[in-house]
Every structure is written in structure tokens, then in C-alpha cells.
Amino acid sequence: MTDAAKNSSFVYVTYIRTTPQKLWQALIEPEFTRQFWAATTQDCDWKVGSSWKLMIPDGRVGDAGEVLEIDPPQRLVLSWRNEFRPELRAEGFSRLTYLLEPQGEMVKLTVTHEMPHPGSQFIEKVSGGWPIILSSLKSLLETGESLEATRRWPEGV
Amino acid sequence: MSDKPKFVYVIYIASTPDKVWQALTDPDQTEKYWFGYRVNANGKVGAPFIARNPGGEDFDKGVILESDPPRRIACTWRPQHDNDRHERPSRVTFDLAPLRGQVRLTIVHDDFDEGSKAFESISRGWPAVLSSLKSYLETGRALEMSARDVDDKSCAAAAAEAGA
């Protein structure tokens, strides 16, 4: 756990009936992210030091950063800054970690999103978004269909 | 802001509030996805909230504090393990809200004392149980997970707590 006095953090654990390879692919490849992550795609060549962008379907850059660590299909760490809301962009870079651990017929996925200052509005925002995105990812991998509410970018955002 | 431990988890399930409610309160269904535990939370406010572990042992888990089918249920939660049995009961609340063909299920587990061991256990247990619940409702098949699958040194305690 992070020190709550110095950091803001969000941690979410979900268990998905799939393999680490399939989950890794779903987290990265546009044909999957479009289905469970509000029609977004990621622009990145997935090497340490590569720039990373989360692209909104209308062409705007939603968030940007770079690949800090990558060890397929186990661990991916990104630096991550919001790019389309000035008040969130002003908070600077957060750190996002995906950890994939196989357990029998499942994978335990732990998503940790941290900001190195307390009271982060950015972390509050992503705390509201990750549960539906990750719920939809689990539905997609287990049933072949993502959750309906996550298939489009929300209007007016 | 209080520093007292509070666990919050939100999960979205492609289902209806009625089906999620049934799955949470009917022992014939909890047995399928909740580490084999039969949990009976179908009573009215003030009724006991009873669980039976896979060994067939019944125990008093707590009392139903609120019941508003299929929207909200709250219960007290009595720790059952050697390392936390001395702690006073905590409180767990489930809120179910329909959202465009899905259900948003929010679990808040709070009213712990600082440094609670039971809090550590439930924080590991709920993500596993709720992931299994979602798989059960969406695919008809719960996740095959045992105490050992909920990791950590005290995995058995975590799983038992989650299941209890």
C-alpha cells in the first residue's frame, strides 16, 4: 500500500477466466480496447521508453506518457498524464501498473494507478472509470461481448 | 476524513437487479460462486444473517440491518478467524443500481477499528468473490477458486473471511 499522506492511489483487483497471453493482448491491441474501453485505442510501439498515447475516437489525445517497464505477459508500467482536461493535465504524471498473475484457469489482474501527491482529482476521476472498463474487459474475455455502456466514447466529453 | 479502514469495490454485471439480488441472498446460489458457502441473507431487518461453510457448519455471521430488494442490503459482519475473532462486528453494504442493461454493484465494507485484521482479510476476499459472482451470472459458470487461489500468506483466512 502507498503512504496515503503523500500519495493518491487507486487499486483494483479482478479475476478473469482467460490466459495471461489473451489478457495482455486485450489490454494492448486496438480491436480489443475499442470494445471495452470507450472506443479508444493506444498509440505505442510497446518498448521501454516508447511514447504512449490513449487516442479518443475523434482524434484527440486523451492521455499520454511513456512505457516505463514492460514484461509481457506479466507486467506493464506506464507514466500517464491527462491531456484533454487542463485542470487534470496540471497535476502532471501519474504511474499506472498492470500486473497479470495466472492462477489455475484464471488470471488475477491488479491495476494500480498512483499520483505522487495527496488529494489528486485525477486519481478520483480514474477511480470512477476503471471499475466499468475492467468489468467490461472481463465480460469481453469470458463471454465474447463487452458491456454495452463501454462500447462508445461518451457524448459531450 | 476518518482514518478508519473502509473497503469500497464497484463491479458492473450484465444482468438485472433481481438476478443479482437473488444471487447475493439465496444460499443455493451463493454456494456456487462463494467458495462453497451457503449464505442466507433473505430475511427481514433484524433477522440473523447466517452462513454455512463447506464443512456443513452453521455460524451466526451477523444481523440484517437494511433490506430493500432489489436495491440495497446491509448486514453486520462478525469475524470468524483465530486472528480476528476478538474484533467487534463490521458492516457490509451492497447497493444495486441498473445502468443501461447492466447492474452496478457497489460494496462498502466499513465500521472497522484501526489496524483491523478482518479488514485485511475482506480486502483480499471481496475481489475474488465478486469476480466469481460476475462470471456466474454472465456465463453460468463461477470461477473455480479455492482458499489457495486468494493469494497471500494468510490466504486460507482471507478466503474463509470472504466466504463467510
PDB file of N, CA, C and O in Angstrom, chain B residues 3 16 28 31 34 37 44 47 60 65 69 110 113 129 142 144 146 149 153 164:
ATOM      1  N   ASP B   3      -9.655   8.071   9.470  1.00  0.00           N
ATOM      2  CA  ASP B   3      -8.599   7.152   9.054  1.00  0.00           C
ATOM      3  C   ASP B   3      -9.023   5.706   9.225  1.00  0.00           C
ATOM      4  O   ASP B   3      -8.242   4.802   9.000  1.00  0.00           O
ATOM      5  N   THR B  16     -29.721  -8.334 -14.353  1.00  0.00           N
ATOM      6  CA  THR B  16     -30.763  -7.447 -13.833  1.00  0.00           C
ATOM      7  C   THR B  16     -30.606  -7.344 -12.317  1.00  0.00           C
ATOM      8  O   THR B  16     -30.056  -8.252 -11.686  1.00  0.00           O
ATOM      9  N   ASP B  28     -28.663 -21.354  -2.181  1.00  0.00           N
ATOM     10  CA  ASP B  28     -28.443 -22.300  -3.282  1.00  0.00           C
ATOM     11  C   ASP B  28     -27.559 -21.687  -4.367  1.00  0.00           C
ATOM     12  O   ASP B  28     -26.858 -22.404  -5.090  1.00  0.00           O
ATOM     13  N   GLU B  31     -23.661 -20.778  -2.840  1.00  0.00           N
ATOM     14  CA  GLU B  31     -22.844 -21.990  -2.763  1.00  0.00           C
ATOM     15  C   GLU B  31     -22.047 -22.206  -4.055  1.00  0.00           C
ATOM     16  O   GLU B  31     -20.956 -22.777  -4.043  1.00  0.00           O
ATOM     17  N   TRP B  34     -19.344 -18.668  -4.161  1.00  0.00           N
ATOM     18  CA  TRP B  34     -18.774 -18.019  -2.979  1.00  0.00           C
ATOM     19  C   TRP B  34     -17.992 -19.049  -2.159  1.00  0.00           C
ATOM     20  O   TRP B  34     -18.332 -19.337  -1.021  1.00  0.00           O
ATOM     21  N   TYR B  37     -19.747 -21.516   0.152  1.00  0.00           N
ATOM     22  CA  TYR B  37     -20.512 -21.109   1.336  1.00  0.00           C
ATOM     23  C   TYR B  37     -21.987 -20.920   0.998  1.00  0.00           C
ATOM     24  O   TYR B  37     -22.326 -20.352  -0.026  1.00  0.00           O
ATOM     25  N   LYS B  44     -35.707 -10.490   6.953  1.00  0.00           N
ATOM     26  CA  LYS B  44     -36.064  -9.079   7.106  1.00  0.00           C
ATOM     27  C   LYS B  44     -35.040  -8.394   8.020  1.00  0.00           C
ATOM     28  O   LYS B  44     -34.189  -9.052   8.628  1.00  0.00           O
ATOM     29  N   ALA B  47     -33.276  -9.811  11.248  1.00  0.00           N
ATOM     30  CA  ALA B  47     -33.091 -11.271  11.175  1.00  0.00           C
ATOM     31  C   ALA B  47     -31.605 -11.594  11.140  1.00  0.00           C
ATOM     32  O   ALA B  47     -30.795 -10.774  10.713  1.00  0.00           O
ATOM     33  N   ASP B  60     -23.360 -17.853  13.007  1.00  0.00           N
ATOM     34  CA  ASP B  60     -24.069 -16.588  13.012  1.00  0.00           C
ATOM     35  C   ASP B  60     -23.111 -15.518  12.517  1.00  0.00           C
ATOM     36  O   ASP B  60     -22.122 -15.201  13.164  1.00  0.00           O
ATOM     37  N   LEU B  65     -29.249  -5.394   8.694  1.00  0.00           N
ATOM     38  CA  LEU B  65     -29.503  -4.018   9.150  1.00  0.00           C
ATOM     39  C   LEU B  65     -30.478  -3.280   8.241  1.00  0.00           C
ATOM     40  O   LEU B  65     -31.249  -2.437   8.691  1.00  0.00           O
ATOM     41  N   PRO B  69     -35.124  -4.982  -1.283  1.00  0.00           N
ATOM     42  CA  PRO B  69     -34.938  -5.711  -2.551  1.00  0.00           C
ATOM     43  C   PRO B  69     -35.494  -4.923  -3.729  1.00  0.00           C
ATOM     44  O   PRO B  69     -36.586  -4.379  -3.588  1.00  0.00           O
ATOM     45  N   ASP B 110     -17.240  -1.382   5.991  1.00  0.00           N
ATOM     46  CA  ASP B 110     -16.618  -0.393   6.877  1.00  0.00           C
ATOM     47  C   ASP B 110     -16.987  -0.677   8.334  1.00  0.00           C
ATOM     48  O   ASP B 110     -17.412  -1.764   8.667  1.00  0.00           O
ATOM     49  N   ASP B 113     -12.294  -1.111  13.325  1.00  0.00           N
ATOM     50  CA  ASP B 113     -11.353  -0.342  14.136  1.00  0.00           C
ATOM     51  C   ASP B 113     -10.029  -0.240  13.386  1.00  0.00           C
ATOM     52  O   ASP B 113      -9.715  -1.071  12.536  1.00  0.00           O
ATOM     53  N   VAL B 129     -14.501 -13.019  -4.683  1.00  0.00           N
ATOM     54  CA  VAL B 129     -15.904 -13.446  -4.621  1.00  0.00           C
ATOM     55  C   VAL B 129     -16.751 -12.704  -5.661  1.00  0.00           C
ATOM     56  O   VAL B 129     -17.584 -13.303  -6.349  1.00  0.00           O
ATOM     57  N   ALA B 142     -19.291 -20.182 -12.341  1.00  0.00           N
ATOM     58  CA  ALA B 142     -18.466 -19.415 -11.411  1.00  0.00           C
ATOM     59  C   ALA B 142     -16.996 -19.685 -11.678  1.00  0.00           C
ATOM     60  O   ALA B 142     -16.645 -20.622 -12.401  1.00  0.00           O
ATOM     61  N   GLU B 144     -13.481 -21.160 -10.717  1.00  0.00           N
ATOM     62  CA  GLU B 144     -13.046 -22.248  -9.844  1.00  0.00           C
ATOM     63  C   GLU B 144     -11.930 -21.712  -8.980  1.00  0.00           C
ATOM     64  O   GLU B 144     -10.795 -21.596  -9.408  1.00  0.00           O
ATOM     65  N   SER B 146     -10.350 -21.701  -4.899  1.00  0.00           N
ATOM     66  CA  SER B 146     -10.407 -22.230  -3.554  1.00  0.00           C
ATOM     67  C   SER B 146      -9.690 -21.226  -2.662  1.00  0.00           C
ATOM     68  O   SER B 146      -9.199 -20.199  -3.117  1.00  0.00           O
ATOM     69  N   ASP B 149      -6.445 -19.984  -3.948  1.00  0.00           N
ATOM     70  CA  ASP B 149      -6.369 -19.049  -5.072  1.00  0.00           C
ATOM     71  C   ASP B 149      -6.389 -17.592  -4.634  1.00  0.00           C
ATOM     72  O   ASP B 149      -5.996 -16.713  -5.391  1.00  0.00           O
ATOM     73  N   LYS B 153      -0.001 -14.793   2.381  1.00  0.00           N
ATOM     74  CA  LYS B 153       0.396 -15.744   3.421  1.00  0.00           C
ATOM     75  C   LYS B 153      -0.823 -16.297   4.140  1.00  0.00           C
ATOM     76  O   LYS B 153      -0.931 -17.471   4.418  1.00  0.00           O
ATOM     77  N   ALA B 164     -17.302 -16.192   4.283  1.00  0.00           N
ATOM     78  CA  ALA B 164     -18.140 -16.350   5.469  1.00  0.00           C
ATOM     79  C   ALA B 164     -19.236 -15.292   5.538  1.00  0.00           C
ATOM     80  O   ALA B 164     -19.267 -14.378   4.769  1.00  0.00           O
TER      81      ALA B 164
END
